[in-house]
Amino acid sequence: MKTHEALAKALRDGGAHPLFGVVGDANAYMVDAYARQMGGRYVAMANESGAVLAALGAAQLSGGTGFATVTHGPALTNCVTALVEAVKSNTPLVLLCGDTPATDRENLQNVDQHAVIRSTGTGLEQMRSPATAVADLARAVRRARAERRPIAFNMPAEMQWEEADGTPVSWDVPPLVSPRIEGAGLDDAIGIIAAARAPVVLAGRGAVDGASRDALTRLAQRIEAPLATTMRARHLFAGEDHVLGVHGTVSAPGASDALMRADCLIAFGASLNFHTTAQGSFLKGKRVIQVMDRAQDIGANAVPDVGILGNPSDVAETFLYWLDEAEIPASGFTRDLAPHGLDTPDMGQPKPVRDGCVDFLTALDRLDAILPADRSLVTDAGRWMVRSYGRLTAPGPLDHVTTASFGSIGLGMAAAIGAAATRPERPTVLFCGDGGFMLGNLAELNTATREGLGIICVIFNDGSYGAEHIQFRDRQIDPAITLFDWPDFVTVARALGGDGHVVASLAELEALPAALDARRHDRPFLVDVKLDPDQVTTW
């Protein structure tokens, strides 16, 4: 077996599907073997960045590991922004990248790939030889899963046609063994909970499994604490009483009031970054207990009073046991809170807009109601996203893919392709801005058409770079350089094999359900929502 065949077989046997990529001379034979000989699903993207982002979307939606492949040189440098996004969002994925033969010093595409990879915060795993190729790939996969970040598997092109050892090597990472939680840390945590009169139970992305949800819900009920989540764990507690929704900068007014009254935060699987803590304001005057399953995550951002290493569900169960053993009474906090509606966002007031536009908040709420409820939700970045995070819904935390961890616009379409290819039985809905659509999403629109993916792409089109536009307006500077005369997006979508619907009035907004019913489900459908750049409510 040749090296490229051995790697292809390992990808297939390990369940690396779909595989997203762009082929070149250093990875094409491996991709061909994977798709043609091994029967794996390969999704050809338009841009190498798109390959990484599609793998990111697949990983976030599945809760597993994404897989992408590119060739060498400029193909890898094209991935830099996407890799940083994956690093910052703690998304496990493996990028199989070819590398220029060491003997080919004059190759135009030669670059120090190790330096490029490390500059993004991505881990590096080198393919050392054909004999170790499969074992080296397995190590890359295990590292991606254990380290919760992208790992680049660097494959020298000259090894692809050499004889290789195709013996399978396990990709599995053993689960964290449930330790016995005891000692001063446990005593301090129970003491803090016992003394609390207004505790809050917070779940982050590290606590979205079913066991953690159930255990945290029981703990919250036992101590009469409301339930909150980080942005990436949103909707985890849907249907429960006393749910605050997102804890942080996008908290609803009722939730913010409750969080400001709280005197204790018990956080499970949450890194407590500045978004979650609202720049630290939601931690003032509170005792904080942070439970994480990796030691390096405890105190990485906000410093807790007590840090406990363990699985969230196990720790919550331990808390429950000792609270009952010590006969500690409930706090009574939720008795003063409404059981429902605490996570209801500020509805705001419609603003007068110029002709040919619709009010942003009105459109946002109607779109959330009109679009399929059983959706895979993907959100790009832009000034529209802050309000959108509080209003757009998804069935659960693993149904929402975010691409704003690096603050870049234009990453959403590729991530949506990864989501749609991973979960084709459900509609995928992407929200982006017009600047993001033109910057990066347009390149992959035809990929969705080629793959027969019926992604619904909503563009909030204010004809500007909105975040910059509002800054110019605030400083009373002419925002001309932030404004754009874009092409007609629906016409562009049709030219690339998709279709669309323009929303430039309330009547066209109400006509959207009929347009969605009549659309083909094997091609992308673009909804061009015309907004007034001077009247887009951001906070």
Coordinates of C-alpha atoms in Angstrom, one line a residue:
M1 CA 0.0 0.0 0.0
K2 CA 1.3 3.5 -0.9
T3 CA 1.4 6.2 1.6
H4 CA -1.5 8.2 0.1
E5 CA -3.6 5.0 0.1
A6 CA -2.7 4.1 3.6
L7 CA -3.7 7.6 4.8
A8 CA -7.0 7.5 2.8
K9 CA -7.9 4.1 4.3
A10 CA -7.1 5.4 7.8
L11 CA -9.4 8.4 7.2
R12 CA -12.2 6.2 6.0
D13 CA -11.8 3.6 8.8
G14 CA -11.6 6.3 11.4
G15 CA -14.9 7.9 10.2
A16 CA -13.4 11.1 8.9
H17 CA -16.4 12.1 6.8
P18 CA -17.1 14.4 5.2
L19 CA -13.6 15.4 4.2
F20 CA -13.5 19.0 3.0
G21 CA -10.7 20.3 0.9
V22 CA -9.0 21.8 -2.1
V23 CA -6.6 19.6 -4.0
G24 CA -3.2 20.2 -5.3
D25 CA -0.1 18.2 -6.2
A26 CA 0.8 17.4 -2.6
N27 CA -2.6 16.0 -1.5
A28 CA -4.6 15.1 -4.7
Y29 CA -3.6 11.4 -4.7
M30 CA -4.7 10.9 -1.1
V31 CA -8.0 12.7 -1.8
D32 CA -8.6 10.6 -4.9
A33 CA -7.9 7.4 -3.0
Y34 CA -10.2 8.5 -0.2
A35 CA -13.1 9.3 -2.5
R36 CA -12.7 6.8 -5.4
Q37 CA -11.0 3.8 -3.9
M38 CA -12.3 4.0 -0.3
G39 CA -15.8 5.4 -1.0
G40 CA -15.4 8.3 1.4
R41 CA -17.4 11.5 1.0
Y42 CA -15.2 14.4 -0.2
V43 CA -16.6 17.9 -0.5
A44 CA -14.5 20.1 -2.8
M45 CA -14.5 23.7 -1.6
A46 CA -13.7 26.8 -3.6
N47 CA -11.1 28.1 -1.2
E48 CA -8.7 26.5 1.2
S49 CA -10.0 28.7 4.0
G50 CA -13.4 27.4 3.2
A51 CA -12.2 23.8 3.7
V52 CA -11.0 24.5 7.3
L53 CA -14.2 26.4 8.0
A54 CA -16.4 23.6 6.7
A55 CA -14.5 21.2 9.0
L56 CA -15.1 23.7 11.8
G57 CA -18.9 23.8 11.1
A58 CA -19.0 20.0 10.9
A59 CA -17.1 19.6 14.2
Q60 CA -19.2 22.2 16.1
L61 CA -22.5 20.7 14.9
S62 CA -21.5 17.1 15.5
G63 CA -19.6 17.6 18.8
G64 CA -16.8 15.6 17.2
T65 CA -13.7 16.3 15.1
G66 CA -13.6 18.0 11.7
F67 CA -11.3 17.0 8.8
A68 CA -9.9 19.2 6.0
T69 CA -7.1 18.9 3.5
V70 CA -5.1 21.3 1.4
T71 CA -1.9 21.3 -0.6
H72 CA 1.3 23.2 0.2
G73 CA 2.5 26.8 0.2
P74 CA -0.2 29.4 -0.6
A75 CA -2.9 26.8 0.1
L76 CA -1.8 26.7 3.7
T77 CA -1.3 30.4 4.1
N78 CA -4.9 30.8 2.8
C79 CA -6.0 28.9 5.9
V80 CA -4.5 31.2 8.5
T81 CA -7.7 33.2 9.5
A82 CA -9.8 30.0 9.5
L83 CA -7.3 28.2 11.7
V84 CA -7.2 31.1 14.2
E85 CA -11.0 31.0 14.3
A86 CA -10.8 27.3 15.1
V87 CA -8.1 27.9 17.8
K88 CA -10.1 30.7 19.5
S89 CA -13.3 28.7 19.4
N90 CA -11.6 25.5 20.8
T91 CA -12.8 23.5 17.9
P92 CA -11.1 20.1 17.3
L93 CA -10.2 19.5 13.7
V94 CA -7.4 18.0 11.7
L95 CA -5.9 19.8 8.6
L96 CA -4.0 17.4 6.4
C97 CA -1.7 19.7 4.5
G98 CA 0.9 18.6 1.9
D99 CA 4.4 20.1 2.1
T100 CA 6.9 20.9 -0.5
P101 CA 9.6 18.2 -1.1
A102 CA 12.6 19.1 1.0
T103 CA 14.9 18.7 -2.0
D104 CA 12.9 21.2 -4.1
R105 CA 14.3 24.5 -2.8
E106 CA 13.3 26.4 -6.0
N107 CA 9.6 25.5 -5.8
L108 CA 7.5 28.6 -6.1
Q109 CA 5.1 27.3 -3.4
N110 CA 7.8 26.7 -0.8
V111 CA 7.3 28.3 2.6
D112 CA 8.2 27.5 6.2
Q113 CA 4.9 25.7 6.9
H114 CA 5.9 24.9 10.5
A115 CA 6.2 28.7 11.2
V116 CA 2.9 29.4 9.4
I117 CA 1.1 26.7 11.4
R118 CA 2.5 27.7 14.8
S119 CA 1.7 31.4 14.2
T120 CA -2.0 30.6 14.3
G121 CA -1.9 28.7 17.6
T122 CA -2.6 25.4 15.7
G123 CA -0.8 22.3 16.9
L124 CA 1.7 20.6 14.5
E125 CA 2.1 16.9 13.9
Q126 CA 4.7 16.0 11.3
M127 CA 4.4 12.9 9.1
R128 CA 7.9 11.4 9.9
S129 CA 8.1 8.6 7.3
P130 CA 5.8 6.3 5.2
A131 CA 6.3 3.6 7.9
T132 CA 4.9 5.9 10.6
A133 CA 2.3 7.8 8.5
V134 CA -0.8 6.1 9.8
A135 CA 0.4 6.3 13.4
D136 CA 1.4 10.0 13.0
L137 CA -2.1 10.8 11.6
A138 CA -3.7 9.0 14.6
R139 CA -1.6 11.0 16.9
A140 CA -2.8 14.2 15.2
V141 CA -6.4 13.2 15.6
R142 CA -6.0 12.3 19.3
R143 CA -4.3 15.6 19.9
A144 CA -7.1 17.5 18.2
R145 CA -9.6 15.8 20.5
A146 CA -7.6 16.1 23.7
E147 CA -6.4 19.6 23.1
R148 CA -9.7 20.9 21.6
R149 CA -8.0 22.8 18.9
P150 CA -6.9 22.3 15.3
I151 CA -3.9 20.1 14.6
A152 CA -2.1 20.4 11.2
F153 CA -0.8 17.1 9.9
N154 CA 2.1 18.1 7.7
M155 CA 2.7 15.6 4.8
P156 CA 5.9 15.8 2.7
A157 CA 4.8 15.3 -0.9
E158 CA 7.8 13.1 -1.8
M159 CA 6.5 10.4 0.6
Q160 CA 3.1 10.0 -1.0
W161 CA 4.1 7.2 -3.5
E162 CA 6.4 5.3 -1.2
E163 CA 5.4 2.0 0.4
A164 CA 3.7 2.4 3.7
D165 CA 2.5 0.4 6.7
G166 CA -1.3 0.5 6.7
T167 CA -1.8 -1.2 10.0
P168 CA -4.7 0.6 11.8
V169 CA -3.9 2.8 14.9
S170 CA -6.6 3.9 17.3
W171 CA -7.8 7.4 17.2
D172 CA -9.7 7.2 20.5
V173 CA -8.9 9.4 23.5
P174 CA -9.8 7.6 26.7
P175 CA -12.5 9.5 28.7
L176 CA -11.6 11.3 31.8
V177 CA -12.0 8.8 34.7
S178 CA -14.3 10.1 37.3
P179 CA -12.1 10.9 40.3
R180 CA -13.3 11.0 43.9
I181 CA -13.8 14.7 44.6
E182 CA -12.8 15.5 48.2
G183 CA -10.6 17.7 50.3
A184 CA -10.4 21.4 51.0
G185 CA -11.7 22.4 47.6
L186 CA -14.9 20.4 48.0
D187 CA -15.4 21.7 51.5
D188 CA -14.9 25.3 50.4
A189 CA -17.3 24.8 47.5
I190 CA -20.0 23.4 49.7
G191 CA -19.5 26.1 52.2
I192 CA -19.9 28.8 49.5
I193 CA -23.1 27.2 48.2
A194 CA -24.4 26.8 51.7
A195 CA -23.8 30.5 52.5
A196 CA -25.3 31.8 49.2
R197 CA -28.6 33.5 49.2
A198 CA -28.8 34.1 45.5
P199 CA -26.8 31.5 43.6
V200 CA -26.7 31.0 39.8
V201 CA -25.8 27.8 38.0
L202 CA -24.0 28.4 34.7
A203 CA -23.3 25.9 32.0
G204 CA -20.7 26.4 29.2
R205 CA -19.8 24.5 26.1
G206 CA -18.0 21.9 28.2
A207 CA -21.2 20.9 29.9
V208 CA -23.7 20.5 27.1
D209 CA -24.0 16.7 27.2
G210 CA -27.2 15.1 28.5
A211 CA -25.7 13.9 31.8
S212 CA -24.4 17.4 32.6
R213 CA -27.7 19.0 31.7
D214 CA -29.7 16.7 33.9
A215 CA -27.2 17.0 36.9
L216 CA -27.0 20.8 36.6
T217 CA -30.8 21.1 36.4
R218 CA -31.2 19.0 39.6
L219 CA -28.5 21.0 41.4
A220 CA -30.2 24.3 40.5
Q221 CA -33.6 23.0 41.7
R222 CA -32.1 21.7 44.9
I223 CA -30.5 25.0 45.8
E224 CA -33.3 27.1 44.2
A225 CA -30.9 28.8 41.7
P226 CA -31.7 30.0 38.2
L227 CA -30.0 28.4 35.2
A228 CA -27.8 30.3 32.8
T229 CA -25.6 29.4 29.9
T230 CA -22.7 30.9 27.9
M231 CA -23.4 31.8 24.3
R232 CA -22.1 28.5 23.0
A233 CA -24.3 26.5 25.4
R234 CA -27.4 28.5 24.6
H235 CA -30.7 26.6 24.6
L236 CA -29.3 23.9 26.8
F237 CA -32.0 24.3 29.5
A238 CA -34.9 25.0 27.1
G239 CA -38.2 24.1 28.8
E240 CA -37.0 24.4 32.3
D241 CA -38.1 27.0 34.9
H242 CA -36.1 30.0 35.9
V243 CA -33.9 30.0 32.8
L244 CA -31.9 33.2 32.4
G245 CA -30.6 32.5 28.9
V246 CA -27.2 33.8 28.0
H247 CA -25.0 35.0 30.9
G248 CA -23.0 38.0 29.6
T249 CA -22.9 40.9 27.3
V250 CA -26.1 39.8 25.4
S251 CA -28.2 38.9 28.5
A252 CA -31.8 39.8 28.4
P253 CA -33.0 42.6 30.8
G254 CA -34.7 40.2 33.2
A255 CA -31.7 38.0 33.3
S256 CA -29.3 41.0 33.9
D257 CA -31.3 42.1 36.9
A258 CA -31.2 38.6 38.4
L259 CA -27.5 38.3 37.7
M260 CA -26.7 41.6 39.3
R261 CA -28.6 40.4 42.4
A262 CA -26.7 37.1 42.6
D263 CA -24.0 36.5 45.2
C264 CA -22.6 33.2 43.9
L265 CA -21.8 31.7 40.5
I266 CA -21.4 28.0 40.1
A267 CA -19.9 27.6 36.6
F268 CA -19.6 24.2 34.8
G269 CA -17.5 23.9 31.6
A270 CA -17.4 27.7 31.1
S271 CA -14.1 29.5 30.6
L272 CA -15.5 32.8 32.1
N273 CA -14.2 35.0 29.3
F274 CA -15.0 38.7 29.1
H275 CA -18.1 38.1 27.0
T276 CA -19.6 35.7 29.6
T277 CA -18.7 37.9 32.6
A278 CA -19.7 41.2 30.8
Q279 CA -16.2 42.5 31.2
G280 CA -16.2 41.3 34.8
S281 CA -19.3 43.2 35.9
F282 CA -21.3 40.0 36.5
L283 CA -18.7 38.7 38.9
K284 CA -18.5 41.7 41.2
G285 CA -19.6 40.9 44.7
K286 CA -19.9 37.1 44.0
R287 CA -18.1 34.0 45.1
V288 CA -17.2 32.0 42.1
I289 CA -16.9 28.2 41.8
Q290 CA -15.5 27.0 38.5
V291 CA -15.7 23.3 37.4
M292 CA -13.6 22.3 34.4
D293 CA -12.4 18.9 33.0
R294 CA -9.0 20.3 32.1
A295 CA -6.7 21.9 34.6
Q296 CA -5.4 24.5 32.2
D297 CA -8.9 26.0 31.8
I298 CA -9.3 26.8 35.5
G299 CA -8.6 30.5 36.1
A300 CA -7.5 31.0 32.5
N301 CA -9.7 34.1 32.3
A302 CA -11.5 35.1 35.5
V303 CA -10.0 33.7 38.7
P304 CA -12.5 31.7 40.8
D305 CA -12.6 31.4 44.5
V306 CA -12.6 27.6 44.1
G307 CA -11.5 25.6 41.1
I308 CA -12.5 21.9 40.8
L309 CA -11.1 19.5 38.2
G310 CA -13.7 16.9 37.0
N311 CA -16.5 16.0 34.7
P312 CA -19.3 18.6 35.2
S313 CA -22.0 15.9 35.8
D314 CA -19.9 14.1 38.4
V315 CA -19.1 17.3 40.3
A316 CA -22.7 18.4 40.3
E317 CA -23.7 15.0 41.6
T318 CA -21.1 15.2 44.3
F319 CA -22.4 18.7 45.3
L320 CA -25.9 17.3 45.5
Y321 CA -24.8 14.4 47.7
W322 CA -23.0 16.6 50.3
L323 CA -25.7 19.3 50.3
D324 CA -28.2 16.6 51.3
E325 CA -25.8 14.9 53.7
A326 CA -25.3 18.2 55.5
E327 CA -29.0 19.1 55.3
I328 CA -28.2 22.5 53.8
P329 CA -31.4 24.4 53.0
A330 CA -32.2 25.8 49.6
S331 CA -31.3 29.5 49.0
G332 CA -34.9 30.6 48.1
F333 CA -33.6 32.8 45.3
T334 CA -35.9 31.5 42.6
R335 CA -39.0 32.1 44.8
D336 CA -38.6 35.8 44.0
L337 CA -38.1 35.2 40.3
A338 CA -40.6 34.7 37.5
P339 CA -40.5 31.0 36.4
H340 CA -40.6 32.0 32.7
G341 CA -39.6 35.0 30.5
L342 CA -36.4 36.0 32.2
D343 CA -34.6 35.3 29.0
T344 CA -36.9 37.4 26.9
P345 CA -34.9 40.0 25.0
D346 CA -35.6 43.7 25.0
M347 CA -38.0 43.9 22.0
G348 CA -37.1 47.5 21.2
Q349 CA -39.1 49.9 19.1
P350 CA -39.3 49.9 15.3
K351 CA -37.4 52.8 13.8
P352 CA -38.4 54.9 10.8
V353 CA -36.3 53.7 7.8
R354 CA -35.7 55.0 4.4
D355 CA -37.8 53.8 1.4
G356 CA -36.9 50.3 0.2
C357 CA -35.8 49.1 3.6
V358 CA -37.3 47.3 6.6
D359 CA -36.8 47.7 10.3
F360 CA -34.0 45.5 11.6
L361 CA -35.6 44.2 14.8
T362 CA -39.0 43.6 13.1
A363 CA -37.3 41.6 10.4
L364 CA -35.2 39.7 12.8
D365 CA -38.1 38.6 14.9
R366 CA -40.2 37.6 11.9
L367 CA -37.4 35.7 10.3
D368 CA -36.9 33.7 13.4
A369 CA -40.6 32.8 13.3
I370 CA -40.8 32.2 9.5
L371 CA -37.6 30.1 9.0
P372 CA -37.7 26.3 9.8
A373 CA -37.7 25.8 13.5
D374 CA -35.8 22.5 13.4
R375 CA -32.8 24.2 12.0
S376 CA -29.0 24.1 12.1
L377 CA -28.2 27.7 12.8
V378 CA -25.0 29.3 11.6
T379 CA -24.1 32.9 12.4
D380 CA -21.4 35.0 10.7
A381 CA -20.1 38.2 12.3
G382 CA -21.1 41.8 12.0
R383 CA -22.8 44.6 13.9
W384 CA -26.2 42.9 13.5
M385 CA -25.0 39.8 15.4
V386 CA -25.3 41.2 19.0
R387 CA -29.1 41.6 18.8
S388 CA -29.4 38.4 16.7
Y389 CA -27.8 36.3 19.5
G390 CA -30.6 37.1 21.8
R391 CA -33.4 36.5 19.3
L392 CA -32.4 33.7 16.9
T393 CA -33.3 30.3 18.1
A394 CA -32.0 26.8 17.6
P395 CA -33.2 23.5 19.1
G396 CA -30.1 23.1 21.3
P397 CA -26.4 24.2 21.8
L398 CA -25.1 21.6 19.3
D399 CA -27.4 23.1 16.7
H400 CA -25.7 26.5 16.5
V401 CA -22.4 27.1 14.8
T402 CA -20.7 30.4 15.5
T403 CA -17.8 31.9 13.5
A404 CA -17.1 35.2 15.4
S405 CA -14.4 34.0 17.9
F406 CA -11.7 35.9 15.8
G407 CA -13.9 38.8 15.0
S408 CA -13.7 38.2 11.3
I409 CA -16.6 38.6 8.9
G410 CA -17.2 36.3 5.9
L411 CA -16.6 32.9 7.5
G412 CA -20.2 31.7 7.7
M413 CA -21.0 30.1 4.3
A414 CA -18.2 27.6 4.5
A415 CA -19.1 26.7 8.0
A416 CA -22.7 26.3 6.9
I417 CA -21.6 23.9 4.2
G418 CA -19.9 21.9 6.8
A419 CA -23.0 21.9 8.9
A420 CA -25.3 21.0 6.0
A421 CA -23.0 18.2 4.8
T422 CA -22.9 16.8 8.3
R423 CA -26.6 16.9 9.0
P424 CA -28.3 16.9 5.6
E425 CA -31.7 15.8 7.0
R426 CA -32.2 19.2 8.7
P427 CA -32.4 22.7 7.1
T428 CA -29.3 24.8 7.6
V429 CA -29.9 28.6 8.0
L430 CA -27.0 31.0 7.8
F431 CA -27.2 34.7 8.9
C432 CA -24.6 37.1 7.6
G433 CA -24.1 40.7 6.6
D434 CA -23.6 42.1 3.1
G435 CA -19.9 42.9 3.8
G436 CA -19.3 39.4 5.1
F437 CA -21.2 37.9 2.1
M438 CA -18.9 39.7 -0.4
L439 CA -15.7 39.3 1.6
G440 CA -15.8 35.5 2.0
N441 CA -19.2 33.9 1.7
L442 CA -19.7 34.5 -2.0
A443 CA -16.7 32.3 -2.9
E444 CA -18.5 29.2 -1.5
L445 CA -22.0 29.8 -2.7
N446 CA -21.5 27.7 -5.8
T447 CA -20.0 25.0 -3.6
A448 CA -23.4 24.7 -1.9
T449 CA -25.0 24.4 -5.4
R450 CA -22.5 21.7 -6.6
E451 CA -23.1 19.7 -3.4
G452 CA -26.9 20.0 -3.6
L453 CA -27.1 21.8 -0.2
G454 CA -30.3 23.8 0.3
I455 CA -28.8 26.3 2.7
I456 CA -31.0 29.3 3.4
C457 CA -28.7 32.3 3.6
V458 CA -30.1 35.5 5.1
I459 CA -28.1 38.6 4.3
F460 CA -28.7 41.7 6.4
N461 CA -27.9 44.2 3.7
D462 CA -27.3 47.7 4.8
G463 CA -24.9 48.5 2.0
S464 CA -22.1 49.2 4.4
Y465 CA -19.4 47.9 6.7
G466 CA -21.8 48.5 9.6
A467 CA -19.4 48.4 12.5
E468 CA -17.3 51.1 10.9
H469 CA -20.3 53.0 9.6
I470 CA -21.7 53.5 13.1
Q471 CA -18.3 54.7 14.4
F472 CA -18.1 57.3 11.7
R473 CA -21.6 58.5 12.5
D474 CA -20.9 58.6 16.2
R475 CA -17.9 60.9 15.5
Q476 CA -20.0 63.0 13.0
I477 CA -17.7 62.0 10.1
D478 CA -19.0 61.3 6.7
P479 CA -19.2 57.5 6.4
A480 CA -18.8 57.5 2.6
I481 CA -15.8 55.1 2.7
T482 CA -17.8 52.5 4.6
L483 CA -20.7 52.4 2.0
F484 CA -20.9 50.1 -1.0
D485 CA -23.0 49.8 -4.1
W486 CA -23.2 46.0 -4.2
P487 CA -24.5 44.0 -7.1
D488 CA -28.0 42.5 -6.8
F489 CA -27.5 39.5 -4.5
V490 CA -30.4 37.5 -5.8
T491 CA -29.2 37.9 -9.4
V492 CA -25.7 36.8 -8.3
A493 CA -27.2 33.8 -6.4
R494 CA -29.1 32.7 -9.5
A495 CA -26.0 33.1 -11.7
L496 CA -24.2 30.7 -9.3
G497 CA -26.9 28.1 -9.4
G498 CA -29.0 29.2 -6.4
D499 CA -32.1 31.3 -6.0
G500 CA -33.4 34.0 -3.7
H501 CA -36.0 36.5 -2.5
V502 CA -35.6 40.2 -1.8
V503 CA -37.1 41.7 1.4
A504 CA -37.3 45.5 0.9
S505 CA -40.7 46.0 2.5
L506 CA -43.0 44.4 5.1
A507 CA -45.1 43.0 2.3
E508 CA -42.1 41.2 0.9
L509 CA -41.2 39.9 4.3
E510 CA -44.7 38.4 4.7
A511 CA -44.3 36.9 1.2
L512 CA -41.2 35.0 2.3
P513 CA -43.0 31.9 3.6
A514 CA -44.5 31.3 0.2
A515 CA -41.1 31.8 -1.5
L516 CA -39.5 29.3 0.9
D517 CA -42.2 26.7 0.3
A518 CA -41.7 27.0 -3.5
R519 CA -37.9 26.8 -3.4
R520 CA -35.8 23.8 -4.5
H521 CA -34.2 22.1 -1.5
D522 CA -31.1 21.0 -3.4
R523 CA -29.8 24.5 -4.0
P524 CA -29.0 27.5 -1.8
F525 CA -31.7 30.1 -1.3
L526 CA -30.6 33.7 -0.5
V527 CA -32.8 36.1 1.4
D528 CA -31.7 39.7 0.8
V529 CA -33.0 41.8 3.6
K530 CA -32.6 45.5 2.9
L531 CA -31.7 47.6 5.9
D532 CA -31.1 51.3 6.5
P533 CA -27.4 51.7 7.6
D534 CA -28.3 54.5 9.9
Q535 CA -31.0 52.6 11.7
V536 CA -29.6 49.2 12.6
T537 CA -30.0 48.6 16.4
T538 CA -26.9 46.9 17.7
W539 CA -27.5 46.9 21.5

